[in-house]
JSON list of C-alpha atoms in Angstrom, two decimals:
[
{"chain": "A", "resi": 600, "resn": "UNK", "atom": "CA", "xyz": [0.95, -12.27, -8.04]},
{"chain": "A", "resi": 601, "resn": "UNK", "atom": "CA", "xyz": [1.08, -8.72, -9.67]},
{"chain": "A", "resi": 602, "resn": "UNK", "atom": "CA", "xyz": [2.73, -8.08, -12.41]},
{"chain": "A", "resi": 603, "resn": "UNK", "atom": "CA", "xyz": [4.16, -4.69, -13.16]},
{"chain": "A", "resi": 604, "resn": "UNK", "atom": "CA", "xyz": [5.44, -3.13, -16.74]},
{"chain": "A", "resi": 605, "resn": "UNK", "atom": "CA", "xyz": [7.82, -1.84, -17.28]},
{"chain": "A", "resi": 606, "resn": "UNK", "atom": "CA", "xyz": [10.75, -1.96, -15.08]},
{"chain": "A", "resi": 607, "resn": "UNK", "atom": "CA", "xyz": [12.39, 1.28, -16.03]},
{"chain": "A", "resi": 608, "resn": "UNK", "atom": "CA", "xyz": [11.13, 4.31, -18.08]},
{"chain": "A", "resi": 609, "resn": "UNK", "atom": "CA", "xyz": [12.70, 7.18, -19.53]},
{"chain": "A", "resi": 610, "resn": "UNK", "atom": "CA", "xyz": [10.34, 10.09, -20.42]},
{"chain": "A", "resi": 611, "resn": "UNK", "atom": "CA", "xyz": [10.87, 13.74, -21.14]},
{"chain": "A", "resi": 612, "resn": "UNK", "atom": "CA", "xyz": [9.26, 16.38, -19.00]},
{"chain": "A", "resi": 613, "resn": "UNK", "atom": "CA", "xyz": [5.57, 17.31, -20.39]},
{"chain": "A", "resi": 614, "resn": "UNK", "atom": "CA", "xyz": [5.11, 13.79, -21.63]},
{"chain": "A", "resi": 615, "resn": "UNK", "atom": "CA", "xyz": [2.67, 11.25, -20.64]},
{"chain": "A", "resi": 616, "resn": "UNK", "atom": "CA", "xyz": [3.68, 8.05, -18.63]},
{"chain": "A", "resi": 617, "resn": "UNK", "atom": "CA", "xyz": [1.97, 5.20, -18.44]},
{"chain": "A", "resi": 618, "resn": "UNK", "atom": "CA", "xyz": [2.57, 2.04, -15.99]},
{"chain": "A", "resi": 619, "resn": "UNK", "atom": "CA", "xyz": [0.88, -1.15, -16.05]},
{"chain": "A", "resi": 620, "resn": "UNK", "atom": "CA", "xyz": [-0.38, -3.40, -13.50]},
{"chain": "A", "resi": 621, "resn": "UNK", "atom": "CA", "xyz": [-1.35, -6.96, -13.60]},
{"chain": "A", "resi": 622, "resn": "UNK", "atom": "CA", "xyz": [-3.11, -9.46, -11.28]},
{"chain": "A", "resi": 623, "resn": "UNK", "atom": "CA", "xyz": [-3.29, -13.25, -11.65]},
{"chain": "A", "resi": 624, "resn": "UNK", "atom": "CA", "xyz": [-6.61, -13.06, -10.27]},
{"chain": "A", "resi": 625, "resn": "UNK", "atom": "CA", "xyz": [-9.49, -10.60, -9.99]},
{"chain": "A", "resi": 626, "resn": "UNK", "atom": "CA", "xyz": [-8.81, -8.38, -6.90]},
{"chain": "A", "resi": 627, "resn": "UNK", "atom": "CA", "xyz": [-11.90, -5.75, -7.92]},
{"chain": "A", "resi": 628, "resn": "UNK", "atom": "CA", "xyz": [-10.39, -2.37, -6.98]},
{"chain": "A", "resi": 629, "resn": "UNK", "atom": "CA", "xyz": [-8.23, -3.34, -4.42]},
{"chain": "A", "resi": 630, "resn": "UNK", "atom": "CA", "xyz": [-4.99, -1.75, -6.11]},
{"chain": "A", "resi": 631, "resn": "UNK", "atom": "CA", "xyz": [-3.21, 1.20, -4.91]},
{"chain": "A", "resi": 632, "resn": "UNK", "atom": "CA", "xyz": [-0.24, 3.09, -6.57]},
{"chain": "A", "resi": 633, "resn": "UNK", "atom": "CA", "xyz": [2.58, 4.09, -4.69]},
{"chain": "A", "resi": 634, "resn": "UNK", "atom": "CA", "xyz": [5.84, 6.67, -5.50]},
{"chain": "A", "resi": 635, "resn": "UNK", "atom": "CA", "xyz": [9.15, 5.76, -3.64]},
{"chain": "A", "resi": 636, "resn": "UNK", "atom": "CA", "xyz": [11.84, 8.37, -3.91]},
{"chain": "A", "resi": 637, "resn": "UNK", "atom": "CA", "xyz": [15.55, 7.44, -3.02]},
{"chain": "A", "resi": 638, "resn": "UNK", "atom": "CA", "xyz": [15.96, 7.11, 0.70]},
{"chain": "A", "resi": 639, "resn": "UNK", "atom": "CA", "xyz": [12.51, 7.43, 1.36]},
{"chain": "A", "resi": 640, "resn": "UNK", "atom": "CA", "xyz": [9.41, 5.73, 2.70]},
{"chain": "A", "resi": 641, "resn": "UNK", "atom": "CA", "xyz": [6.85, 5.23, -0.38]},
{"chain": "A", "resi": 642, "resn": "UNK", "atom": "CA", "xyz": [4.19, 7.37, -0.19]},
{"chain": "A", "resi": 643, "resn": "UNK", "atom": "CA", "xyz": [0.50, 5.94, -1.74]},
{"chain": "A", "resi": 644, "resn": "UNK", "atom": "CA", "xyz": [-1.09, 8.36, -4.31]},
{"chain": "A", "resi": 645, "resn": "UNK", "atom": "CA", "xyz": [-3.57, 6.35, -5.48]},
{"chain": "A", "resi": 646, "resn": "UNK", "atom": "CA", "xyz": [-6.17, 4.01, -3.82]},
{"chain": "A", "resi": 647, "resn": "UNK", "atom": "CA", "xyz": [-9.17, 1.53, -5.30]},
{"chain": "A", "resi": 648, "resn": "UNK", "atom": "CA", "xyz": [-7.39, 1.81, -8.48]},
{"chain": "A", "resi": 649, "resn": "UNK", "atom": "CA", "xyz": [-9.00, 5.60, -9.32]},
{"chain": "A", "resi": 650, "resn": "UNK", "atom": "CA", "xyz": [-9.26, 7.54, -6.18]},
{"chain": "A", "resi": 651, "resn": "UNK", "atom": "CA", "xyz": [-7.34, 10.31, -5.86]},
{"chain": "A", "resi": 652, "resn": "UNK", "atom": "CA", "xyz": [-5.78, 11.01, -2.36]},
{"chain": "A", "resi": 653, "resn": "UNK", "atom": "CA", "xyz": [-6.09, 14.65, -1.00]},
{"chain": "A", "resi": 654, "resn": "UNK", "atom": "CA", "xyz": [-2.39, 16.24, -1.78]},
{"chain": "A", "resi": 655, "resn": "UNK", "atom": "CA", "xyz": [-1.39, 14.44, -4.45]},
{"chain": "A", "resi": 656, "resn": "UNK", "atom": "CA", "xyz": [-1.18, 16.26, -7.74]},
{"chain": "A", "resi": 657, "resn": "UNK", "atom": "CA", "xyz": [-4.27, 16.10, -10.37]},
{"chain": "A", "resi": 658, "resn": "UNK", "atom": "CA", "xyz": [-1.49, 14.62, -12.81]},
{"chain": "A", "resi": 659, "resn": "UNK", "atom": "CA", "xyz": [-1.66, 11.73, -11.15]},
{"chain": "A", "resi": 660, "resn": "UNK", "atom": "CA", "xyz": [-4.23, 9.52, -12.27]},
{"chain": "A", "resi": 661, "resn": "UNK", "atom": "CA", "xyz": [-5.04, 4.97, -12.11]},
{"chain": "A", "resi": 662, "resn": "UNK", "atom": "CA", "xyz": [-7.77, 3.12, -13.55]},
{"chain": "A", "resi": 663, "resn": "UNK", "atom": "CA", "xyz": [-8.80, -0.45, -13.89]},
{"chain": "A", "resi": 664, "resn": "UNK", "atom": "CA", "xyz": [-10.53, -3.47, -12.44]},
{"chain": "A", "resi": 665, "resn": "UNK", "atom": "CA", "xyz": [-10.40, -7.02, -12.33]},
{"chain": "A", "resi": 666, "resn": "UNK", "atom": "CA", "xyz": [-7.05, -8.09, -12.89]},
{"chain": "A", "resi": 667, "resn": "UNK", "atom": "CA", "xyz": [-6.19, -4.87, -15.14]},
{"chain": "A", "resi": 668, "resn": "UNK", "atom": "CA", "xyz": [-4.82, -1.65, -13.65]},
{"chain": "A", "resi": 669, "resn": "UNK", "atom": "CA", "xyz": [-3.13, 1.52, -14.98]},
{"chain": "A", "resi": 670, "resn": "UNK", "atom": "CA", "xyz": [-1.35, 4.25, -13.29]},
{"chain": "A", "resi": 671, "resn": "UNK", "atom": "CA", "xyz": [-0.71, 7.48, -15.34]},
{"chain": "A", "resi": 672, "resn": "UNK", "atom": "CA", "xyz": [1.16, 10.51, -15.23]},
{"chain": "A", "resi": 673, "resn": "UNK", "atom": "CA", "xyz": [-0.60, 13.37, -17.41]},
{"chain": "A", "resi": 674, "resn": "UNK", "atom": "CA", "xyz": [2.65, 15.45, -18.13]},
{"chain": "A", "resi": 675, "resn": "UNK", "atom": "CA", "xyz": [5.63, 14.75, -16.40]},
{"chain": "A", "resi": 676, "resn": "UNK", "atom": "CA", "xyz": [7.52, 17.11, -14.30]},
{"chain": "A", "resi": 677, "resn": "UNK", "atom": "CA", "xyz": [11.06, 16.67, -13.13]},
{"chain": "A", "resi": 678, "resn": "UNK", "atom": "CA", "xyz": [9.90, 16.08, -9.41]},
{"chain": "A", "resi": 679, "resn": "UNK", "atom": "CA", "xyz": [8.48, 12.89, -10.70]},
{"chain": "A", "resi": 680, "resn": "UNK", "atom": "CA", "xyz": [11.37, 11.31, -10.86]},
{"chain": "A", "resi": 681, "resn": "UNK", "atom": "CA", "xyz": [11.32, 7.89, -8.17]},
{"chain": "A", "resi": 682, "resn": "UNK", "atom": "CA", "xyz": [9.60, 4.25, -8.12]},
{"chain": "A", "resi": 683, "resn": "UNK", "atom": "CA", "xyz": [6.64, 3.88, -8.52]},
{"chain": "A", "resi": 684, "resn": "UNK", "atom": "CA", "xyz": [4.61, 0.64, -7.28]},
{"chain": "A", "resi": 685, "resn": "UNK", "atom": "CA", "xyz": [1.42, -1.03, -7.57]},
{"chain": "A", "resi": 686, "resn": "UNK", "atom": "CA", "xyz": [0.40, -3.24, -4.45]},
{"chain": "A", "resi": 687, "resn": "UNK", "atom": "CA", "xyz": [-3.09, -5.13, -4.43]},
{"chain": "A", "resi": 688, "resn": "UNK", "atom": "CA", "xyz": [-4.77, -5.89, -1.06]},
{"chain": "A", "resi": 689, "resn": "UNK", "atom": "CA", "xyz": [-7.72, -8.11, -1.81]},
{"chain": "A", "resi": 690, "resn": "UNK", "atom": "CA", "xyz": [-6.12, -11.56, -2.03]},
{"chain": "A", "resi": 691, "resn": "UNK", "atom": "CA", "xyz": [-4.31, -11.39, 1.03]},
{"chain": "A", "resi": 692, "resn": "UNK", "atom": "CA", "xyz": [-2.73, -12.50, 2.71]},
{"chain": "A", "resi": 693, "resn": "UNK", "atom": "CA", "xyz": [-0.05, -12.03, 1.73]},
{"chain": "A", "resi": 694, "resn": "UNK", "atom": "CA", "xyz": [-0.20, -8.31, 0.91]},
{"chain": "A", "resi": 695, "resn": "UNK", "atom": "CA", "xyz": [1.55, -8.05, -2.54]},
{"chain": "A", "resi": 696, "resn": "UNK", "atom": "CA", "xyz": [2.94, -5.57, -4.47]},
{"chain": "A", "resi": 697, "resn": "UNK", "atom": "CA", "xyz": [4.44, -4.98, -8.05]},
{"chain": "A", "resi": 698, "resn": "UNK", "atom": "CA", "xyz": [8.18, -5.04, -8.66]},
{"chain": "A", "resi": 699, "resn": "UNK", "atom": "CA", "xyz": [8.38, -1.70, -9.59]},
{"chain": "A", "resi": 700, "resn": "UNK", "atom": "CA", "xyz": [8.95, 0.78, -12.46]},
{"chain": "A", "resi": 701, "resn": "UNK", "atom": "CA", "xyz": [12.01, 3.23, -12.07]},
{"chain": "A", "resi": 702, "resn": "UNK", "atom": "CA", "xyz": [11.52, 6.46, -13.66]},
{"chain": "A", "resi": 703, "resn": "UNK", "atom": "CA", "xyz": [14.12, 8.30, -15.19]},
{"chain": "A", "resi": 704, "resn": "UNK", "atom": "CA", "xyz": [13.60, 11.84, -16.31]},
{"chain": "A", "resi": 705, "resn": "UNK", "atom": "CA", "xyz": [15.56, 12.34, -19.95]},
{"chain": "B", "resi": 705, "resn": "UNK", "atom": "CA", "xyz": [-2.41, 13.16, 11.13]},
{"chain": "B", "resi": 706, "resn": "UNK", "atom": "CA", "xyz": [-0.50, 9.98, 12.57]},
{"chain": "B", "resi": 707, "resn": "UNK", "atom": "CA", "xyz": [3.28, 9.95, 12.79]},
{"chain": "B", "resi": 708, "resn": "UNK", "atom": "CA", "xyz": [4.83, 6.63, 12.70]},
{"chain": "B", "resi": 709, "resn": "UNK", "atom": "CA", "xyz": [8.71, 6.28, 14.35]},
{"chain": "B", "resi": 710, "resn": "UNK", "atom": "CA", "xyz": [10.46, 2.67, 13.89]},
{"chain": "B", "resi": 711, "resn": "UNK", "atom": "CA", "xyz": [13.35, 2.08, 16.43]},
{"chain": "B", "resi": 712, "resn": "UNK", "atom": "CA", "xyz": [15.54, -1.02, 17.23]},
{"chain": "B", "resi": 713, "resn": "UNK", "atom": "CA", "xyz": [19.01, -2.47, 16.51]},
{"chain": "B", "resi": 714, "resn": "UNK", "atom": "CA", "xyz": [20.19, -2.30, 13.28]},
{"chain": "B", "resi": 715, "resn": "UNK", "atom": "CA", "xyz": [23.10, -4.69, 13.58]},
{"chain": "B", "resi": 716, "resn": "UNK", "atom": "CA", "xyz": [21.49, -8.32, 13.96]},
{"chain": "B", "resi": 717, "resn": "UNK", "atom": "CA", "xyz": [23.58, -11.45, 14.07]},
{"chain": "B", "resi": 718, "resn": "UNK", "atom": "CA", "xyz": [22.31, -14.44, 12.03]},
{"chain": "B", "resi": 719, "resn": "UNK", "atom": "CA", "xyz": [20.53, -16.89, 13.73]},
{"chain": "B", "resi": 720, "resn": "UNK", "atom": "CA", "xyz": [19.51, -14.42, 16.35]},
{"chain": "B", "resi": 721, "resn": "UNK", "atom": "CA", "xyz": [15.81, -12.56, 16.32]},
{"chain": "B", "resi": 722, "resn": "UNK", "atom": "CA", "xyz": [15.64, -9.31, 15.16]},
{"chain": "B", "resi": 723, "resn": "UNK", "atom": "CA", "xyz": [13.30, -7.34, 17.03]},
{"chain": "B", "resi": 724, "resn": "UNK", "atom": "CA", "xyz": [11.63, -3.49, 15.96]},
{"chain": "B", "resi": 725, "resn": "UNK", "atom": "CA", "xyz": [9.27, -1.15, 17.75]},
{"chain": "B", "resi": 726, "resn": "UNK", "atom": "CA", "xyz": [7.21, 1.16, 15.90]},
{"chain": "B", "resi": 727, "resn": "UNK", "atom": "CA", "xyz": [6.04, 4.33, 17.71]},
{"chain": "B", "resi": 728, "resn": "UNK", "atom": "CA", "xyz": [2.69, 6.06, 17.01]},
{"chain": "B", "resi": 729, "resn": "UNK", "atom": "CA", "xyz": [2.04, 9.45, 17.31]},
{"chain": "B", "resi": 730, "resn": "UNK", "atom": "CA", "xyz": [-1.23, 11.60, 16.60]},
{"chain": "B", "resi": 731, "resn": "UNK", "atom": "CA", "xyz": [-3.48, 8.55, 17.47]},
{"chain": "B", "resi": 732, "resn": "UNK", "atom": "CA", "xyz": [-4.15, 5.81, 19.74]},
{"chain": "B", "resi": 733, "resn": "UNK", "atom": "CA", "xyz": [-3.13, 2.53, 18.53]},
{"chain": "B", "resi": 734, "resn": "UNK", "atom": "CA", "xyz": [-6.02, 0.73, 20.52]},
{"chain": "B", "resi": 735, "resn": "UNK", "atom": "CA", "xyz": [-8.44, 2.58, 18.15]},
{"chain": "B", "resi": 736, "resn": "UNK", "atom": "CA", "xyz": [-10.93, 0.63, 16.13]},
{"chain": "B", "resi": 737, "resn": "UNK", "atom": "CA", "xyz": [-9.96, 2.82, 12.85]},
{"chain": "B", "resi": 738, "resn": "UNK", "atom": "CA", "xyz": [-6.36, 1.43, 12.51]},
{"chain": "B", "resi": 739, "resn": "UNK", "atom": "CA", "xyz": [-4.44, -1.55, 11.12]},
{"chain": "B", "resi": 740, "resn": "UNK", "atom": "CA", "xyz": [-0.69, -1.37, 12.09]},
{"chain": "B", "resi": 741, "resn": "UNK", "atom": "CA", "xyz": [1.72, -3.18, 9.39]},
{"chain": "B", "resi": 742, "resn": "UNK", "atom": "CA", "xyz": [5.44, -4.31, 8.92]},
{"chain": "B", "resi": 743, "resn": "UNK", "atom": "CA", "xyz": [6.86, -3.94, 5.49]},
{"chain": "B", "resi": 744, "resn": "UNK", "atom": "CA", "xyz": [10.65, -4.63, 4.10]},
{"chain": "B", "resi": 745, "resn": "UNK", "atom": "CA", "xyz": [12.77, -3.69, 1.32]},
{"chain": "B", "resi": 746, "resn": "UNK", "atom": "CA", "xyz": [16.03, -5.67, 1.06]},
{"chain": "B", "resi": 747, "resn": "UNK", "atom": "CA", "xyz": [18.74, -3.19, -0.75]},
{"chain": "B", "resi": 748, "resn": "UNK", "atom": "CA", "xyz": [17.89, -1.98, -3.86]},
{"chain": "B", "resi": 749, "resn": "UNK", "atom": "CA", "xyz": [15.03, -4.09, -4.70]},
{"chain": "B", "resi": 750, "resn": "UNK", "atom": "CA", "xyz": [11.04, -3.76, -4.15]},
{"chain": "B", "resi": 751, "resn": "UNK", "atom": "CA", "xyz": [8.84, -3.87, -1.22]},
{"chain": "B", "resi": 752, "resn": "UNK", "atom": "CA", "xyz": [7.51, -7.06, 0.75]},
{"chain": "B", "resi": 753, "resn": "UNK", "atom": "CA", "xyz": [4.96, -7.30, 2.75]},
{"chain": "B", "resi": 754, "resn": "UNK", "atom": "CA", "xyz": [5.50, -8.79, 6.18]},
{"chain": "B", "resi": 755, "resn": "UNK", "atom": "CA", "xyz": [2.30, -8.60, 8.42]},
{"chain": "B", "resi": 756, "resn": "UNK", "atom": "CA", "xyz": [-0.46, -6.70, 10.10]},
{"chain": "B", "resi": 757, "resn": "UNK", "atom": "CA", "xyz": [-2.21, -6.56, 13.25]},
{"chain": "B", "resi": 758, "resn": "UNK", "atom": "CA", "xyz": [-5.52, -4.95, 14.11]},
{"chain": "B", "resi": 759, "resn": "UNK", "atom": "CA", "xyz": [-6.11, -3.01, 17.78]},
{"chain": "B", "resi": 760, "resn": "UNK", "atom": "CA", "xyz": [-7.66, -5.82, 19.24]},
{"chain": "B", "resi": 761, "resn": "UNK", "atom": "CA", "xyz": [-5.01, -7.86, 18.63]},
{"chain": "B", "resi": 762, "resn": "UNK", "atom": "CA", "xyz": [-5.62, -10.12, 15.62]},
{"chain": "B", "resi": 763, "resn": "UNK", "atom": "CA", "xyz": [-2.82, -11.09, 13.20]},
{"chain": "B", "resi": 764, "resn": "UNK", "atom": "CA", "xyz": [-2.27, -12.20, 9.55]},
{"chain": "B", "resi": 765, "resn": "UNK", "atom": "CA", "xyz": [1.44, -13.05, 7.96]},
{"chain": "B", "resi": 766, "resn": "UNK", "atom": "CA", "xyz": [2.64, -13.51, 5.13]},
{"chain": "B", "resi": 767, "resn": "UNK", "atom": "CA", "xyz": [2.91, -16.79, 4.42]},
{"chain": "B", "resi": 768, "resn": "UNK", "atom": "CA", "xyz": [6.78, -17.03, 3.08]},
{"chain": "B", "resi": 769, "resn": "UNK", "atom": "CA", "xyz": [7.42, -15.37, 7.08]},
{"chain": "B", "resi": 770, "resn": "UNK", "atom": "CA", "xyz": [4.85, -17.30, 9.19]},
{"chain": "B", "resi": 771, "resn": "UNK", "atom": "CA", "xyz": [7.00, -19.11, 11.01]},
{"chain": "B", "resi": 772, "resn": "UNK", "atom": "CA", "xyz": [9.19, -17.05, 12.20]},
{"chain": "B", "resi": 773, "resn": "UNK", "atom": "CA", "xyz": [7.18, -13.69, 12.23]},
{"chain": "B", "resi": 774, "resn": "UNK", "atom": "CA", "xyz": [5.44, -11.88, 15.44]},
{"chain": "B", "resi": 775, "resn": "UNK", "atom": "CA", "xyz": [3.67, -9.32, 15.62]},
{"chain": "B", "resi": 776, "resn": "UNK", "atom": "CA", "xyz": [1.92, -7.01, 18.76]},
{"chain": "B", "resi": 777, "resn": "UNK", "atom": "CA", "xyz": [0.48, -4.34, 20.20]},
{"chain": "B", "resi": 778, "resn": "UNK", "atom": "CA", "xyz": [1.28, -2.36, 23.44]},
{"chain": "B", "resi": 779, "resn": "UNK", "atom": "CA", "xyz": [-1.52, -0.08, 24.13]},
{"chain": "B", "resi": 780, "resn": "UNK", "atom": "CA", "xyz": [0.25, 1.30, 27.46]},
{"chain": "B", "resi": 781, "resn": "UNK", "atom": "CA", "xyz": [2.91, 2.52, 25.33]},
{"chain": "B", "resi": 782, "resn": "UNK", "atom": "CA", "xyz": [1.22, 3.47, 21.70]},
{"chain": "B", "resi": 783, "resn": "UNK", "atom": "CA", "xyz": [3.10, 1.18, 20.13]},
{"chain": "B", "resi": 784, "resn": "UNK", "atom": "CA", "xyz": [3.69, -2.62, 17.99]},
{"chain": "B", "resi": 785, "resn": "UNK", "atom": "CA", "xyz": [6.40, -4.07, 17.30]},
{"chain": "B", "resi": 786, "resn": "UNK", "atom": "CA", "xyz": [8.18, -6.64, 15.04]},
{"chain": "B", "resi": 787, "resn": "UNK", "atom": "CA", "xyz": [9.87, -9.93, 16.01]},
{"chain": "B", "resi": 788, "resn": "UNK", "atom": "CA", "xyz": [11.41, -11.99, 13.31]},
{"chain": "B", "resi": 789, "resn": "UNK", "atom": "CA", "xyz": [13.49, -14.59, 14.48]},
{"chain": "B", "resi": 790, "resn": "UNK", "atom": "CA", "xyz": [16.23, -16.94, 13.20]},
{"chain": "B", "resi": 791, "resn": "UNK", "atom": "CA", "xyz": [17.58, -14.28, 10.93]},
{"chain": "B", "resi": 792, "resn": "UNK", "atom": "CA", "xyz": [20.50, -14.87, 8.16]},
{"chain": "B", "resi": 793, "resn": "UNK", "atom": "CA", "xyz": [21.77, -12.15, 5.61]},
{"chain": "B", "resi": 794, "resn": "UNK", "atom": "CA", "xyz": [18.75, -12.30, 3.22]},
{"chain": "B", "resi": 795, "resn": "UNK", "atom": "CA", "xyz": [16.77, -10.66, 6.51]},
{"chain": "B", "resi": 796, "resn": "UNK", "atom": "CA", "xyz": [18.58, -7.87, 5.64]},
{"chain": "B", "resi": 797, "resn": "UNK", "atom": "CA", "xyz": [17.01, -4.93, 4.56]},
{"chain": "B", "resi": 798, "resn": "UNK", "atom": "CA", "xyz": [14.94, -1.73, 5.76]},
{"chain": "B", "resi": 799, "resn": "UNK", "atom": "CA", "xyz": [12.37, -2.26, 7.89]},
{"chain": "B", "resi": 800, "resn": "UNK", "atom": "CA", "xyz": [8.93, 0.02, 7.58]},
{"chain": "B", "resi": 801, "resn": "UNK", "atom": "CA", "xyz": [6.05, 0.11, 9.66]},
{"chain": "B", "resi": 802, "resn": "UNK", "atom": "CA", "xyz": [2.73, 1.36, 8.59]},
{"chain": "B", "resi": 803, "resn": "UNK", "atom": "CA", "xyz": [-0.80, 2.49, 9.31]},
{"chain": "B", "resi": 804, "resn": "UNK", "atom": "CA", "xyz": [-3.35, 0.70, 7.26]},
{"chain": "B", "resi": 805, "resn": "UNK", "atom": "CA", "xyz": [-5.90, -2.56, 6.45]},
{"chain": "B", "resi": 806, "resn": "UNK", "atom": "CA", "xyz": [-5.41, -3.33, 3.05]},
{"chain": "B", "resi": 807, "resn": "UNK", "atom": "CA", "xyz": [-3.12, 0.06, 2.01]},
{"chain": "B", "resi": 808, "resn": "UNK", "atom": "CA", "xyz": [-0.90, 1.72, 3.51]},
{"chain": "B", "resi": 809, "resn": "UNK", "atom": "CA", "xyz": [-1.35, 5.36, 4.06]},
{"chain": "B", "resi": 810, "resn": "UNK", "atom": "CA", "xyz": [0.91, 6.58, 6.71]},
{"chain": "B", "resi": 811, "resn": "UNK", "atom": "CA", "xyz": [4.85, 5.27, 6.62]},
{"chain": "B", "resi": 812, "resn": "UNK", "atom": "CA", "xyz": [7.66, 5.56, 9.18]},
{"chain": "B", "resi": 813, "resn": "UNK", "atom": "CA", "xyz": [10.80, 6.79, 7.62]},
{"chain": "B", "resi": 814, "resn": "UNK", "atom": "CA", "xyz": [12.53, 3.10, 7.73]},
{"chain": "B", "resi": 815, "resn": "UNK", "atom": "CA", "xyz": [15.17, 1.80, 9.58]},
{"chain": "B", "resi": 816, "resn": "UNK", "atom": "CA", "xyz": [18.10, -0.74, 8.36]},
{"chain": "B", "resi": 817, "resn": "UNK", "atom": "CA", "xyz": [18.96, -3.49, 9.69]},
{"chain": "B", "resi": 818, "resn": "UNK", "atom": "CA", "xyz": [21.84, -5.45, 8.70]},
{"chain": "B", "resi": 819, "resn": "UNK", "atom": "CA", "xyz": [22.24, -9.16, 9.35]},
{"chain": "B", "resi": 820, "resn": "UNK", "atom": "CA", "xyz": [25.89, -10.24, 10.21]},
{"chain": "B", "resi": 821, "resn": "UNK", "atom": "CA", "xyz": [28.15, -11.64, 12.05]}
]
């Protein structure tokens, strides 16, 4: 089970976001971070918990291990406005993935 | 870079089995690099993961679906597909297939289907 926090955000443009992910048992660095926008497929921006994926903004950023994870946004820009999820792919199956943080930009 | 294309009815009556093909472009689905995945998203809520197969034809569910969940491969035409039978209204929801083992880094754009009656 992954546990994601928080649900829903609301964050000023230049600030930093940060979104938590949490396993209920180690997974290593089997966690990827993904960005929905409305209407759209999801589209992953982070994988292993820390590497980057070619294309997707340096302000994107995860870290973790275990059954800790982060996901951060360095200084958020208005375009960053979706869902974001985390979705673990050690334990599987199933497959699982966070319930999601909405981001609002204030 | 692999394009992804789901297609099938999106009108399903309950009880009946819905069934989706997915459509791969810009690689061959028989290739030893690729997993090929189903994932859902009922309205407005998150993301569930439905299945996977690999090229040579080996499957893994999720367990909440097993029963009712297929999932294959047809080389001749580049494409996998999705059956999911006995259906009712909480089937509903948009259906996503996807390139990838344990992540999923190439998406169709989705396509809804609607269980009713």
């Amino acid at each position: 089970v992954m546990t994601q926090s928080p649900a829903f955000l609301s964050v000023t443009p230049g600030e930093k976001v940060t979104i938590t992910c949490q396993a209920s048992e180690g997974i290593g660095n089997y966690l990827y971070w993904y960005q929905q926008k409305p209407d759209q497929a999801p589209k992953l921006l982070i994988k292993y918990a820390s590497q980057s994926i070619s294309g997707v903004p340096s302000r994107f950023s995860g870290s973790g291990s275990g059954t800790d994870f982060t996901f951060t946004i360095s200084s958020l820009e208005a375009e960053d406005a979706a869902t974001y999820y985390c979705q673990q792919g050690n334990k599987h199956p199933p497959i699982t993935f966070g319930q999601g943080t909405r981001l609002e930009i204030k | 870079q692999l394009q992804l294309q789901e297609s099938g009815p999106g009108l399903v009556k309950p009880s009946e089995t819905l069934s989706l093909t997915c459509t791969v472009s810009g690689g061959s689905i028989s290739s030893s690099s690729y997993y090929w995945g189903w994932i859902r998203q009922p309205p407005g809520k998150g993301l569930e993961w439905i299945g996977s197969i690999y090229y040579s034809g080996s499957t893994y569910y999720n367990p909440s679906l097993k029963s009712r969940v297929t999932i294959s491969v047809d080389t001749s035409k580049n494409q996998f597909s999705l059956k999911l039978s006995s259906v009712t209204a909480a089937d509903t929801a948009v259906y996503y297939c996807a390139e990838g083992p344990t992540n999923f880094d190439y998406w169709g754009q989705g396509t809804l289907v609607t269980v009713s009656s």
